[in-house]
Structure formats: C-alpha cells, structure tokens
Tab-separated table of C-alpha atoms and ligand atoms in Angstrom:
chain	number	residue	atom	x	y	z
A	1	UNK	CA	14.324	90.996	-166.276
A	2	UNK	CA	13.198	91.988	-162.703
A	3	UNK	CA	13.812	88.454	-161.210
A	4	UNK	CA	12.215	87.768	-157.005
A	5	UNK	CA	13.812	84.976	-155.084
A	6	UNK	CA	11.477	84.152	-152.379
A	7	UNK	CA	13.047	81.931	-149.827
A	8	UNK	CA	12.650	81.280	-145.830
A	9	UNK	CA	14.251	78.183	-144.202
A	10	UNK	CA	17.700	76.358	-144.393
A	11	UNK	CA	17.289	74.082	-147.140
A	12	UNK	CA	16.091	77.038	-149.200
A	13	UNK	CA	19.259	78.991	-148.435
A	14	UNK	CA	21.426	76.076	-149.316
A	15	UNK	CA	19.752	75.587	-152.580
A	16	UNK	CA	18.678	78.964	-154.201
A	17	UNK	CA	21.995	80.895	-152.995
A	18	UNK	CA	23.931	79.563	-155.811
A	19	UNK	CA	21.116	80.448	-158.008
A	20	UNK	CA	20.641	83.707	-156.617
A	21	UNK	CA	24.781	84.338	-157.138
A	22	UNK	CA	24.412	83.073	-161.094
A	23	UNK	CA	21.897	85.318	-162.062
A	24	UNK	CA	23.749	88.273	-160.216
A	25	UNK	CA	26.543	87.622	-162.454
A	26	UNK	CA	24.618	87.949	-165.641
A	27	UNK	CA	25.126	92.015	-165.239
A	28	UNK	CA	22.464	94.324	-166.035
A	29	UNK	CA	19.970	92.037	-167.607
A	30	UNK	CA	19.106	90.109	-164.693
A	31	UNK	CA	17.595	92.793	-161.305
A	32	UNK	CA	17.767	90.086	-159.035
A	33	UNK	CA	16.053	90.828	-155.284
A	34	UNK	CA	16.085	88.450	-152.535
A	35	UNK	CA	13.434	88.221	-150.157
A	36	UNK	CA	13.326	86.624	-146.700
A	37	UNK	CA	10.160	85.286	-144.972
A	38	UNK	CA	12.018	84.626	-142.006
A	39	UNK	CA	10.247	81.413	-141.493
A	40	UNK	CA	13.702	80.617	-140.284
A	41	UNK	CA	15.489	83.100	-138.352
A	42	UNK	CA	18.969	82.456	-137.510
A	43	UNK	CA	19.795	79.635	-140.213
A	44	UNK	CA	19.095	81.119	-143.279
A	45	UNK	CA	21.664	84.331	-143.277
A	46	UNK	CA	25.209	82.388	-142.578
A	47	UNK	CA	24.333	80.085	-145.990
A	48	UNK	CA	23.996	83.246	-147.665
A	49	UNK	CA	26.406	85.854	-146.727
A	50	UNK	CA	28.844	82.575	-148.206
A	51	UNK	CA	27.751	83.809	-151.398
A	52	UNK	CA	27.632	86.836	-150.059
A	53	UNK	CA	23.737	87.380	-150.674
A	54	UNK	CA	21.856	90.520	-148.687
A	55	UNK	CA	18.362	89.844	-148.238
A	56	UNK	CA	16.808	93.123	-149.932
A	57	UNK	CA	13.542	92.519	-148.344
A	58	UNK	CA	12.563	90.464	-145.061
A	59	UNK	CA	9.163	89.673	-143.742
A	60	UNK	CA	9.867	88.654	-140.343
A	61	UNK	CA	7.739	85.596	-139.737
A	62	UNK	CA	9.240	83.090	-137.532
A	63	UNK	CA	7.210	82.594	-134.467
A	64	UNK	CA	8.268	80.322	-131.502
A	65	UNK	CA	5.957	77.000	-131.590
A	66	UNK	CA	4.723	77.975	-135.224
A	67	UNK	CA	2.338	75.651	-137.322
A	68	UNK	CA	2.391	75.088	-141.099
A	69	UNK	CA	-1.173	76.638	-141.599
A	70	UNK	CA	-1.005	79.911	-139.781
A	71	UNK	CA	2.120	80.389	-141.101
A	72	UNK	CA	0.838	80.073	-144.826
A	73	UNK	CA	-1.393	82.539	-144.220
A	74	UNK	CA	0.907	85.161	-143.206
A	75	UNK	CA	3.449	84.202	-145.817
A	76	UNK	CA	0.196	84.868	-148.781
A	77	UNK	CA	-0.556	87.983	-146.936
A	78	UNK	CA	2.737	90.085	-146.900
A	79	UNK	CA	3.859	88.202	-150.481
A	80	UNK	CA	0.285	89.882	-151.300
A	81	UNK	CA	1.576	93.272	-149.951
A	82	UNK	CA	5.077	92.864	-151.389
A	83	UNK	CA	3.938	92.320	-154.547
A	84	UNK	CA	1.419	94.521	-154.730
A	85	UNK	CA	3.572	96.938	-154.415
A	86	UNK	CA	6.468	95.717	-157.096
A	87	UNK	CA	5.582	93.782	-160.232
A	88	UNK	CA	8.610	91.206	-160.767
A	89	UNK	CA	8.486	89.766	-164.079
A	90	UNK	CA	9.195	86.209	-162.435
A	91	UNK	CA	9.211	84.633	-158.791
A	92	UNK	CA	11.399	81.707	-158.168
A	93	UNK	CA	10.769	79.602	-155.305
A	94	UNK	CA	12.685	76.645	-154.054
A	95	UNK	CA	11.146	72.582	-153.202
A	96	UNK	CA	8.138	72.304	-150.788
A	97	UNK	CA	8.513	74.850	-147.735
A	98	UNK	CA	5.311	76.561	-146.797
A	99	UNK	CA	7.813	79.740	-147.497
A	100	UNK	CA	7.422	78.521	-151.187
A	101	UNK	CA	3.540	77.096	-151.480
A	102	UNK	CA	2.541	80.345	-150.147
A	103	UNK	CA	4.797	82.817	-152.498
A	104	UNK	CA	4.381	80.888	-155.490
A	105	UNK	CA	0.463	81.313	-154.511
A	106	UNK	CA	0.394	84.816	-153.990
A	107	UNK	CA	2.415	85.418	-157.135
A	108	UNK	CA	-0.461	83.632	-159.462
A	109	UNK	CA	-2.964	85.634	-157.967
A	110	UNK	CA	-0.835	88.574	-158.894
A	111	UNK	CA	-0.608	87.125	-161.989
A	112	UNK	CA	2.989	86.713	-162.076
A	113	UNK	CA	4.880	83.723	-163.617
A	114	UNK	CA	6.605	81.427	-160.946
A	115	UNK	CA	9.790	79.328	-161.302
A	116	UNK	CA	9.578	76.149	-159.533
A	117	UNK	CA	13.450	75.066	-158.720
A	118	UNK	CA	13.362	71.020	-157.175
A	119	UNK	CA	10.305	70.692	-159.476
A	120	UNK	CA	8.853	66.828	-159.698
A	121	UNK	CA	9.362	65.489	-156.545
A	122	UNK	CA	6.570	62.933	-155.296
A	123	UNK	CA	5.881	60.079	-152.894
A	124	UNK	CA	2.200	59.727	-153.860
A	125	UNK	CA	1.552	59.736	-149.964
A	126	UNK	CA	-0.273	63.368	-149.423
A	127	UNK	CA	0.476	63.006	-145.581
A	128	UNK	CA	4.261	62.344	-146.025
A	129	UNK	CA	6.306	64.129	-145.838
A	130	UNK	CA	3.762	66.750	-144.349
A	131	UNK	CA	2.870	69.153	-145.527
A	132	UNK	CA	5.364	68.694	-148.121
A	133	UNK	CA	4.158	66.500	-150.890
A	134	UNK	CA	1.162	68.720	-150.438
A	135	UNK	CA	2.890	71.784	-151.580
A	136	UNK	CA	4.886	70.648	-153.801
A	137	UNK	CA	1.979	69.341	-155.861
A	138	UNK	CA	0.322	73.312	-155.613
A	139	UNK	CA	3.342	74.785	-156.706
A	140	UNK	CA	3.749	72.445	-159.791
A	141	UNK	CA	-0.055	73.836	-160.505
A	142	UNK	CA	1.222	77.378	-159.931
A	143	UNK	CA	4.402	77.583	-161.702
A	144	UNK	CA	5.406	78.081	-165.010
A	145	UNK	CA	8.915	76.953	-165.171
A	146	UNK	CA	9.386	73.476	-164.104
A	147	UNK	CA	13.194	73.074	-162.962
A	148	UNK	CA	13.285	68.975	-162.073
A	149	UNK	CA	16.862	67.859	-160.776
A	150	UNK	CA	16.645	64.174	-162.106
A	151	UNK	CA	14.847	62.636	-165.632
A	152	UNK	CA	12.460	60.651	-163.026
A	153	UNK	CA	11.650	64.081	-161.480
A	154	UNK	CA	10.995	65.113	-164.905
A	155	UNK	CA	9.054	62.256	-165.995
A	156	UNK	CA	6.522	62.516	-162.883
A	157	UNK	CA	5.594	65.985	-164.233
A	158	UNK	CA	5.510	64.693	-167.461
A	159	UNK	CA	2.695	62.085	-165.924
A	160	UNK	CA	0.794	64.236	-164.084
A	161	UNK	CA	0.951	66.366	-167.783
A	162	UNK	CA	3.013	69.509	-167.430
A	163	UNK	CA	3.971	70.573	-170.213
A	164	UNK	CA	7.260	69.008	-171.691
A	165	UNK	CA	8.765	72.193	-173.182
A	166	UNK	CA	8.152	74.183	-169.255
A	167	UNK	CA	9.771	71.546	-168.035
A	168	UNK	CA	14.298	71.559	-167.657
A	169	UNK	CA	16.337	68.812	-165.831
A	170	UNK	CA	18.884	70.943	-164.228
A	171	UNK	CA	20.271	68.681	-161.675
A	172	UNK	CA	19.815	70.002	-158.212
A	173	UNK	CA	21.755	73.492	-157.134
A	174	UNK	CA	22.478	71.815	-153.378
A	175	UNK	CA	25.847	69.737	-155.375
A	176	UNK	CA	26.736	73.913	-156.602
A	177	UNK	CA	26.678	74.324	-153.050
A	178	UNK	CA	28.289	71.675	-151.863
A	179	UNK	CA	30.730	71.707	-154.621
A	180	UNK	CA	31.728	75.418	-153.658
A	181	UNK	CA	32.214	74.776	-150.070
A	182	UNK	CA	34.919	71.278	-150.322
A	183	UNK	CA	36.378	73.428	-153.017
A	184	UNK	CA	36.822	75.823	-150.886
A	185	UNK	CA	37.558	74.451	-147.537
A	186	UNK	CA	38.371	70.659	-148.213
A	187	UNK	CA	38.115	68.104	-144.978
A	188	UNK	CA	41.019	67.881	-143.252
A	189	UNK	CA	43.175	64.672	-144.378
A	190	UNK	CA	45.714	62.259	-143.068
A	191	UNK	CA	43.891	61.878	-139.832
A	192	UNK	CA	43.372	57.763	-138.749
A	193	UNK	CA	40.631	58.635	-136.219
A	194	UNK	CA	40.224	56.090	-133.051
A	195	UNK	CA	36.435	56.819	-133.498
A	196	UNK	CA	34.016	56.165	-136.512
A	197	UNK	CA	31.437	58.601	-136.155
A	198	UNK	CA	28.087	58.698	-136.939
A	199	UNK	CA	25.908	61.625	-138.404
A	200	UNK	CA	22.216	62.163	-137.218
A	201	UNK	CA	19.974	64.303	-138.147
A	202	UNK	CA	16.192	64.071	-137.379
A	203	UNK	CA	13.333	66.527	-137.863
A	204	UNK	CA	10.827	65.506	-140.072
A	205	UNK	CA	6.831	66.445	-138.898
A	206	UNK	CA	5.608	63.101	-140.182
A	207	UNK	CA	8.370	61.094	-137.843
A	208	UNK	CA	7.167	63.243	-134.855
A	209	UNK	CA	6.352	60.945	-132.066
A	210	UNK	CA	6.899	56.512	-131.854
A	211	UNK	CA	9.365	56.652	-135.221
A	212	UNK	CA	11.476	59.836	-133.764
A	213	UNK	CA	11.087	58.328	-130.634
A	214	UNK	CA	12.574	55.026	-132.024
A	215	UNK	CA	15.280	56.906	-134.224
A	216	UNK	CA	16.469	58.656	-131.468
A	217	UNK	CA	16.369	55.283	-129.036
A	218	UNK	CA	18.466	53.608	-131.456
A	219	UNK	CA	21.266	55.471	-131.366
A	220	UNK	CA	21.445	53.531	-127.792
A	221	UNK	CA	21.996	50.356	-128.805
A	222	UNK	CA	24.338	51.335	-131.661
A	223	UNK	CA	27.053	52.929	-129.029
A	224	UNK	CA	26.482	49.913	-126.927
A	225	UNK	CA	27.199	47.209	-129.720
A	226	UNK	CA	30.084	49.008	-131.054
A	227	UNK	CA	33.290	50.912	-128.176
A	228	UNK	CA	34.666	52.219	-131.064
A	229	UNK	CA	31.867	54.267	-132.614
A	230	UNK	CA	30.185	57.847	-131.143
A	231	UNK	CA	27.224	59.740	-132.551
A	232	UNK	CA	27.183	63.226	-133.799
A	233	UNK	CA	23.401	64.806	-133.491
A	234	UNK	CA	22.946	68.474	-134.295
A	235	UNK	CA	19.786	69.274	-133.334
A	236	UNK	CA	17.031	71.325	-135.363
A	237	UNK	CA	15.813	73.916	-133.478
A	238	UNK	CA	12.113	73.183	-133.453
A	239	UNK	CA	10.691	73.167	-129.984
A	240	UNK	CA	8.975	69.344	-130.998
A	241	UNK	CA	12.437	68.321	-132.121
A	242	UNK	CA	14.370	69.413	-129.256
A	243	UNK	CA	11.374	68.317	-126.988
A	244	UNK	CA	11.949	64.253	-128.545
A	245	UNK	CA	15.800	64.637	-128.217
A	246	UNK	CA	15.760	65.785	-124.878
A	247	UNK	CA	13.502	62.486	-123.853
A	248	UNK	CA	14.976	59.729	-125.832
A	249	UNK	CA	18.578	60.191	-126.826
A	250	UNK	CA	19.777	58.304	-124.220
A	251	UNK	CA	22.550	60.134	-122.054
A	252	UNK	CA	25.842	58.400	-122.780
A	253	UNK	CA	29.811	59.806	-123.271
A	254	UNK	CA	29.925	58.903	-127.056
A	255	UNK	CA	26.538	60.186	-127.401
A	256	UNK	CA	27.262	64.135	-128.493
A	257	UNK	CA	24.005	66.407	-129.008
A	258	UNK	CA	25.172	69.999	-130.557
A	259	UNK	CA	23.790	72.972	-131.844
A	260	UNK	CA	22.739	73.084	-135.221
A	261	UNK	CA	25.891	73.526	-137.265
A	262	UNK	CA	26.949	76.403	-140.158
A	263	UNK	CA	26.736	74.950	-143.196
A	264	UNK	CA	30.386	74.563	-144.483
A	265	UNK	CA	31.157	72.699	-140.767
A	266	UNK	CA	27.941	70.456	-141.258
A	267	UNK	CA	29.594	69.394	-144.526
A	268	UNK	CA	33.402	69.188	-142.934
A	269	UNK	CA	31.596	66.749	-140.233
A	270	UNK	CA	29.851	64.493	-142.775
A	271	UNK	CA	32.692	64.553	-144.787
A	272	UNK	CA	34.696	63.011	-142.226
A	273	UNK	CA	31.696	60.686	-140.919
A	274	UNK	CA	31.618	56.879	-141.426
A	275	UNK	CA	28.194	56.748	-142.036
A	276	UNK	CA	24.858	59.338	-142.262
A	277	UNK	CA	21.473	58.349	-140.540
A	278	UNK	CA	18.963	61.233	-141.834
A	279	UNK	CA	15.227	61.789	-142.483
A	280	UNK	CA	16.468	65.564	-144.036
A	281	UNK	CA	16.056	66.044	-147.792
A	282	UNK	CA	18.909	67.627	-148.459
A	283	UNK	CA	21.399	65.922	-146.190
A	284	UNK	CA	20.429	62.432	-148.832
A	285	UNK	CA	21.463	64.494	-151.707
A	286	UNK	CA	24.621	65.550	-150.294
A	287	UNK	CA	25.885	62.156	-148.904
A	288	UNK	CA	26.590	60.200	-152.054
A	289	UNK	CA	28.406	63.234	-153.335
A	290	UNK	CA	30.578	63.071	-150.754
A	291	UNK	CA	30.503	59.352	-150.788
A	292	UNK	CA	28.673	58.726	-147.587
A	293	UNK	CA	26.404	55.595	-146.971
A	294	UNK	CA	22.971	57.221	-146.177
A	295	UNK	CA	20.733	55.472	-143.624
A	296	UNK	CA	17.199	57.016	-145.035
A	297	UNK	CA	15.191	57.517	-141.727
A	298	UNK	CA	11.791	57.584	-143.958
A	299	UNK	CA	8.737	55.118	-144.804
A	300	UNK	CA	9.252	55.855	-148.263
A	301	UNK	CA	11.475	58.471	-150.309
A	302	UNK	CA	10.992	60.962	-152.974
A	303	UNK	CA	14.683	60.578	-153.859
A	304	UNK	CA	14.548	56.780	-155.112
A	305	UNK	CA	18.411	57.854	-157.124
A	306	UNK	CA	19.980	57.410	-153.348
A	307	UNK	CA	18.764	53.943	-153.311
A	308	UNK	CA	19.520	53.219	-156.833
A	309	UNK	CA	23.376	54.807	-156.650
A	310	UNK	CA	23.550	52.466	-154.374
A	311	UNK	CA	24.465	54.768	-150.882
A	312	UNK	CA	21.429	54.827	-149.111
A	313	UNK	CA	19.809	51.768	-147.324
A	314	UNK	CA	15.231	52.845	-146.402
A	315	UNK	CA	14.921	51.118	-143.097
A	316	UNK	CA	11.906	50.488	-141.059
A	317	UNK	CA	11.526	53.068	-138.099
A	318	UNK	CA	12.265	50.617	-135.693
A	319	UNK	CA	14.875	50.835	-133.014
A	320	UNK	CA	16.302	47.353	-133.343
A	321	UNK	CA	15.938	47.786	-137.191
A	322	UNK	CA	17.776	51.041	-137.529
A	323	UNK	CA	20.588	49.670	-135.140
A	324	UNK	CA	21.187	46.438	-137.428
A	325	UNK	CA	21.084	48.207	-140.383
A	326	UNK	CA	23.783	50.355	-138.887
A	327	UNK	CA	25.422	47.522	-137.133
A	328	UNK	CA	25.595	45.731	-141.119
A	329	UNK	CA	27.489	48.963	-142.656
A	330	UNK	CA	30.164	48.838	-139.328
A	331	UNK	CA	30.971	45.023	-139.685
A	332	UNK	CA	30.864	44.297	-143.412
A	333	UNK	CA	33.110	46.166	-145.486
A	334	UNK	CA	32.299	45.004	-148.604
A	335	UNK	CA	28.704	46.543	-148.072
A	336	UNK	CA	30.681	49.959	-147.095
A	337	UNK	CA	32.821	49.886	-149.550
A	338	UNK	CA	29.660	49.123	-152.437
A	339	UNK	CA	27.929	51.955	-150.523
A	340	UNK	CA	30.534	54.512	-150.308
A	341	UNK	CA	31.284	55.164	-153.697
A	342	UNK	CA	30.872	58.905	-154.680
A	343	UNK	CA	27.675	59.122	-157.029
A	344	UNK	CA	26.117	62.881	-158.402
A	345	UNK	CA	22.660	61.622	-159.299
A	346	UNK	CA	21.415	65.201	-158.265
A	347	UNK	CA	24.245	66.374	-160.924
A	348	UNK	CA	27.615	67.609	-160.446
A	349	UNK	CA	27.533	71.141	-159.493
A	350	UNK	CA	26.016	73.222	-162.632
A	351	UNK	CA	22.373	73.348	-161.734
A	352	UNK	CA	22.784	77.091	-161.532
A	353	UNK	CA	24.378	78.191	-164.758
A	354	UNK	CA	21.309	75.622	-166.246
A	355	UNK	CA	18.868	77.423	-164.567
A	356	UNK	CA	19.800	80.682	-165.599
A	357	UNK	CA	20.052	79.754	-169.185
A	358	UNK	CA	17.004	78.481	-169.130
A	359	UNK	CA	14.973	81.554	-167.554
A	360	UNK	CA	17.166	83.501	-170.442
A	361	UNK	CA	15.391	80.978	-173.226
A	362	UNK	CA	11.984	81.755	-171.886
A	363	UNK	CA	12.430	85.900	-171.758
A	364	UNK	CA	13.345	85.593	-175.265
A	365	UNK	CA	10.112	83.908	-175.797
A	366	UNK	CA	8.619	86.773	-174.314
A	367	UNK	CA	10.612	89.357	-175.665
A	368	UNK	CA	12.543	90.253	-173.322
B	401	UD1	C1	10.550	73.481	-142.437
B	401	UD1	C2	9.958	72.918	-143.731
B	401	UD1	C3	10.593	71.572	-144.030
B	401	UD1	C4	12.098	71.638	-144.027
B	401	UD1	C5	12.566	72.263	-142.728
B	401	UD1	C6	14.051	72.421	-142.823
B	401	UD1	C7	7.592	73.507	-144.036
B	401	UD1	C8	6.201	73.032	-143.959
B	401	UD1	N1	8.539	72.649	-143.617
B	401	UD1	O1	10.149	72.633	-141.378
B	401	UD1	O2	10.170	71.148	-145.315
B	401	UD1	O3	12.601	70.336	-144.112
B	401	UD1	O4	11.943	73.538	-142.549
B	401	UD1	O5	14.641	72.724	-141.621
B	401	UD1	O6	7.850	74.605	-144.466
B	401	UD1	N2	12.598	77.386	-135.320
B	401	UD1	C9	13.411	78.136	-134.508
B	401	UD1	N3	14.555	78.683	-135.045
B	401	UD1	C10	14.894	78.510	-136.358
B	401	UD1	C11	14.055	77.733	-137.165
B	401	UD1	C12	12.899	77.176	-136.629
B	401	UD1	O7	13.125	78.327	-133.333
B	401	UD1	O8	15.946	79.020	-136.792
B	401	UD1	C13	11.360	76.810	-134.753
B	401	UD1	C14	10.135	77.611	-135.177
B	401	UD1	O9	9.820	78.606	-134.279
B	401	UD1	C15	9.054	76.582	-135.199
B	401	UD1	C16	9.783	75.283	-135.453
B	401	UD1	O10	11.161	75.532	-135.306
B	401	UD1	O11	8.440	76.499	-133.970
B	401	UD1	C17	9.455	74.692	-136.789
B	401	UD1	O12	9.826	75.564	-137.840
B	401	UD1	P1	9.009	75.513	-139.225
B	401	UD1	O13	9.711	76.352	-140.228
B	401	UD1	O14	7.598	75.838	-138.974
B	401	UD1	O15	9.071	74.015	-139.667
B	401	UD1	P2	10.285	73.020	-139.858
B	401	UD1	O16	9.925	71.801	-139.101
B	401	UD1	O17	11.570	73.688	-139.599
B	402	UDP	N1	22.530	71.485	-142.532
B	402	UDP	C1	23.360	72.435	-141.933
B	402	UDP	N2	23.594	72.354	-140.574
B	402	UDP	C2	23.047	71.380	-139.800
B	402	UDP	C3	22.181	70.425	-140.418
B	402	UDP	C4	21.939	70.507	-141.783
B	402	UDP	O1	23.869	73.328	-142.604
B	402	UDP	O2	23.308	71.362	-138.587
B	402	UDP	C5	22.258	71.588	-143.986
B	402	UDP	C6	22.452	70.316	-144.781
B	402	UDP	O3	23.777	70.201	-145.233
B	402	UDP	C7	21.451	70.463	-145.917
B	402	UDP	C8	20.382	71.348	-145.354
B	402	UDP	O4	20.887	71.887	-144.142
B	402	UDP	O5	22.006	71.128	-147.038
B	402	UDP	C9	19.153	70.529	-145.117
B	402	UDP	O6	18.256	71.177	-144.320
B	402	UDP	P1	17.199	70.418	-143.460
B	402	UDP	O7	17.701	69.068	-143.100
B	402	UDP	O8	16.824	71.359	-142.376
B	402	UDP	O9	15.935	70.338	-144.430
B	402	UDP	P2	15.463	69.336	-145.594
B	402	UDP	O10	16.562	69.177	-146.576
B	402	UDP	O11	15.031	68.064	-144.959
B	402	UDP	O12	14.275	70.032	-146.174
C-alpha cells in the first residue's frame, strides 16, 4: 500500500508524526512518503526529526504575509503536479489547515481516496474558526476514511450522514505525541517555585483585532492583581500576530514574550504551568492530559470534551472577563483542584496503532 502523508504547519507535525512513525513500522506493506507544503517553514521539521521523519518531498510554499486563499491555490496546483506524477493508493491529511483542504482536493480530482485524521470537528459557525470550519467540512466531502477522535466527533458525521462503517473513533494522535515526549523527558520535579506561571498562546485569524487586542491587554491586569504570578507568551510567528503582541502586551518584568518554543520544551513549560490561557486547538487537547486548567480564548469551541472533563473554563473576550476568570482559578483552590484533574477525552495515546489498523481493514476490502 503506497500510503502519502500530506502535511504543512505545526499542528500537523504534532499530530500525523506519530502516524507517519506507525505505519513505517508495519515493514514492507505499508510505502509510506511524507510530503511537506512548507506552509510552515521552520516549525514543522524539529516535531518530526523526534520521530525521526524525513520529508521525502517538499513544496516550498511559505510566503512572508501569506493569505489562506492564494495559498490554496498553490497547495492544489503542485499536489496536482505531485500527483500527477505518482499514483498513491491513499492520501492522509490531518484537521482543517489549508495544507489539508487543498491536498485532500487535489487528490479527489486525481481520483485518489483520502484519509481524513481529526475527522468531525464542527462549530456550526462557517466564519469561526476561519477558514477552518470551512475546510474541515470540504474535506469530510472529500475523504473516504473518516478518523473522528471523540464519539461526538463521530456522531456529527454521522448527522451530516457519512457513512457509519467509513467512519473510526481513534482518539486523537496529539496524546501519542504528547505521551512520547513526558515519557521521554518527564518535567522536572521537586521544585516549589516562588512564581505560578501562566501559559499564553494566541493566534487564531478570527480573534485578530478588539478580542486579541483584549486577550493580550489582559494579561495586564492579571500581573497587577497577583506579585506572585508572571506570564509565559511564545509568540506565533505570523506577521498579524507578532504585529498585536508588539502593541498590546503591556511591557512589564513578569510579563515574558519568547520565541515560539520546540515542541518537547512547549510541553516541559505547560507541564510546569499553573494554568493555560489558549485560543490554539491543540494546546486544549493537551492541557487536561497533563492536568492543566485551560482558559479557552474562543466564542465557542469545537472541543466541547474540555469543558465537559471539567479543565477548561470558555470566557468572553473581554479584558476584565479573561482577568477574573483567571483571577477565580489563582484564589480558589477548590475550583483548581476540580479543574486540574488529568482527563484523556482525546484518548490516551493509541490513536496511531488505531489508525493504522484501520487503513489495514479497508485494503483488505480492496484487496490489497
Ligand atoms: C495555520 C492554520 C491554522 C493553524 C495554524 C497553526 C490555515 C488556514 N490555518 O494558521 O489552522 O492553527 O496554522 O499554527 O491553514 N509564518 C512564518 N513562519 C512560520 C510559520 C508562519 O513566518 O514558521 C507566517 C507566514 O508567512 C504567514 C503567517 O505566519 O504570513 C500565517 O501563516 P499561515 O500558515 O498562513 O496561517 P496560520 O495563522 O499560521
Ligand atoms: N506548540 C509548540 N510550541 C509553541 C506553541 C505550541 O510546539 O511555542 C505546539 C502545541 O503543543 C500544540 C501545537 O503546537 O501541539 C499547536 O499548534 P498551534 O497552536 O499552532 O495550532 P492549532 O492547534 O491551534 O491548530
């Protein structure tokens, strides 16, 4: 089985490596090729060369400043090149990137089945997250194998009436990750810190402007209200992004802006955090695994399970909002305590080894 992983920006890495690794491991019945868009340049290769992945093909997209649109069109046009001139028997793509609307279309004009990993995901608002929701719903129309990480993933294909049998709850590869990483290289213990920190991270399209504006203002008044607390932001390189945090993070000693970290010391940091404030995807999935209290810097969520485990708190986008819903995890412990308990509603680290026994059901079907 001649197998194409198509993949371009961080999240991608963190969540197709593992499945790239499992299917390597199979032996000779699984040809596994990875191929970079490069909608992401420089985050994308340290997540993989931990699973020690070489991208066998790279497309070299990434402009400075780049929009969505222009960028789907040159992702369709080289996929349309690439696979015009190779005939995978499957392409697997990963959640909502423009990396993956545009592969998964240029492989069903090709004609060539798509795997749909992070399958089911919804808000039922088209314009948030943007353009997300968006593709996600064309690459449910695309693919053929429906991977959903939770049974309300599942059901919302179901609903929208994918077939039940191309459909496989497989939990969501990020906990493989995750799980191979504080196996690995487990937080350092024993340490009473004098600070609590915080964990921020910010870059969502459809927060651009008042609510990133307010997210970032916030982190003012939560430094101010508490001596004992700083704030850790790593900062996504998008121009927009670095453009907000440069005008409204407030300047202040326990305010720290850094570079965007490698993944294992992102997760060492929020390991040892006291709390998360996010509007990132995966960052939500990872916290309650790592039993984290999530601040979820969105209007609504796809990911209702981090609400319903209990770690993750939606709050409006409102300065004075954010900073009392913070202010209400660093004063009452009982609410910490209820909210740091480690949950796996994105499943405990096998998504992988589901995946690939799933792909291996469907070649049989086929034959193969
Ligand atoms: C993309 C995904 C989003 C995902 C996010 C993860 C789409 C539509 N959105 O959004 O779902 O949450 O990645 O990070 O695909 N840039 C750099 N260096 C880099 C990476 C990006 O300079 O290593 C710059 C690009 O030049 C571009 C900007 O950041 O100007 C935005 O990148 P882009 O991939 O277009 O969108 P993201 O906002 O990162
Ligand atoms: N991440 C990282 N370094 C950072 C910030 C995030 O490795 O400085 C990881 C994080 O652990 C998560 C992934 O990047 O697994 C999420 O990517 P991002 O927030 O860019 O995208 P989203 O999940 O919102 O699509």
């Amino acid at each position: 089985m001649n197998l194409l992983f198509v993949l371009g920006t961080r999240p991608e890495a963190v969540k197709v490596a593992p499945v790239i690794a499992a299917f390597r491991a199979q032996g000779a019945w699984a040809n596994v090729q990875t191929l970079l868009t490069d909608q992401h340049r420089d985050m994308v290769e340290p997540i993989l060369r931990l699973f020690d992945i070489t991208p066998d093909i790279r497309l070299n997209l990434m402009r400075k400043g780049q929009r969505p649109l222009p960028l789907a069109a040159r992702v369709m046009a080289e996929m349309d090149r690439v696979l015009s001139a190779m005939s995978p028997d499957l392409v697997v793509v990963q959640g909502d990137t423009t990396s993956a609307m545009g592969a998964a279309m240029a492989a069903f004009h090709h004609k060539i089945p798509v795997a749909h990993i992070e399958a089911g995901l919804r808000t039922d608002d088209r314009y948030s997250p943007f353009p997300e929701e968006m593709n996600r719903r064309i690459i449910t129309q695309l693919a053929t194998l429906h991977f959903a990480a939770t049974n309300a993933n599942r059901d919302r294909l179901l609903a929208e009436n994918v077939p039940a049998p191309s459909i496989a709850v497989t939990g969501n590869p990020v906990i493989d990750t995750l799980q191979r990483i504080t196996s690995t290289r487990p937080p350092a213990a024993g340490t009473a810190p004098s600070r609590r920190t915080i964990l921020l991270t910010t870059h969502r399209r459809e927060n651009f402007g008042t609510p990133q504006a307010n997210i970032l203002k916030s982190v003012g008044l939560i430094v101010e209200r508490f001596a004992d607390v700083e704030v850790v932001v790593p900062v996504h390189p998008n121009p927009e992004v670095r453009r907000a945090v440069r005008q409204h993070l407030p300047s202040h000693p326990r305010i720290h802006q850094i570079a965007p970290l490698n993944y294992p010391e992102f997760i060492q940091l929020m390991a040892r955090a006291f709390l998360v404030m996010t509007d990132s995807g995966g960052v939500q999935e990872e916290a309650p695994a790592l039993g984290k209290p999530v601040i979820v810097l969105r209007t609504e969520t796809e990911r209702e399970e981090v609400v319903e485990s209990g770690n993750g708190m939606m709050v409006p986008l409102e300065s004075e909002a954010i900073a009392s819903a913070v202010a209400g995890l660093l004063t009452d412990a009982k609410l910490y305590r209820r909210m740091s308990r480690k949950a796996f509603p994105f499943g405990k680290g096998n998504a992988a080894a589901k995946i690939v026994r799933e792909v291996k059901k469907w070649a049989k079907g086929l034959g193969g």
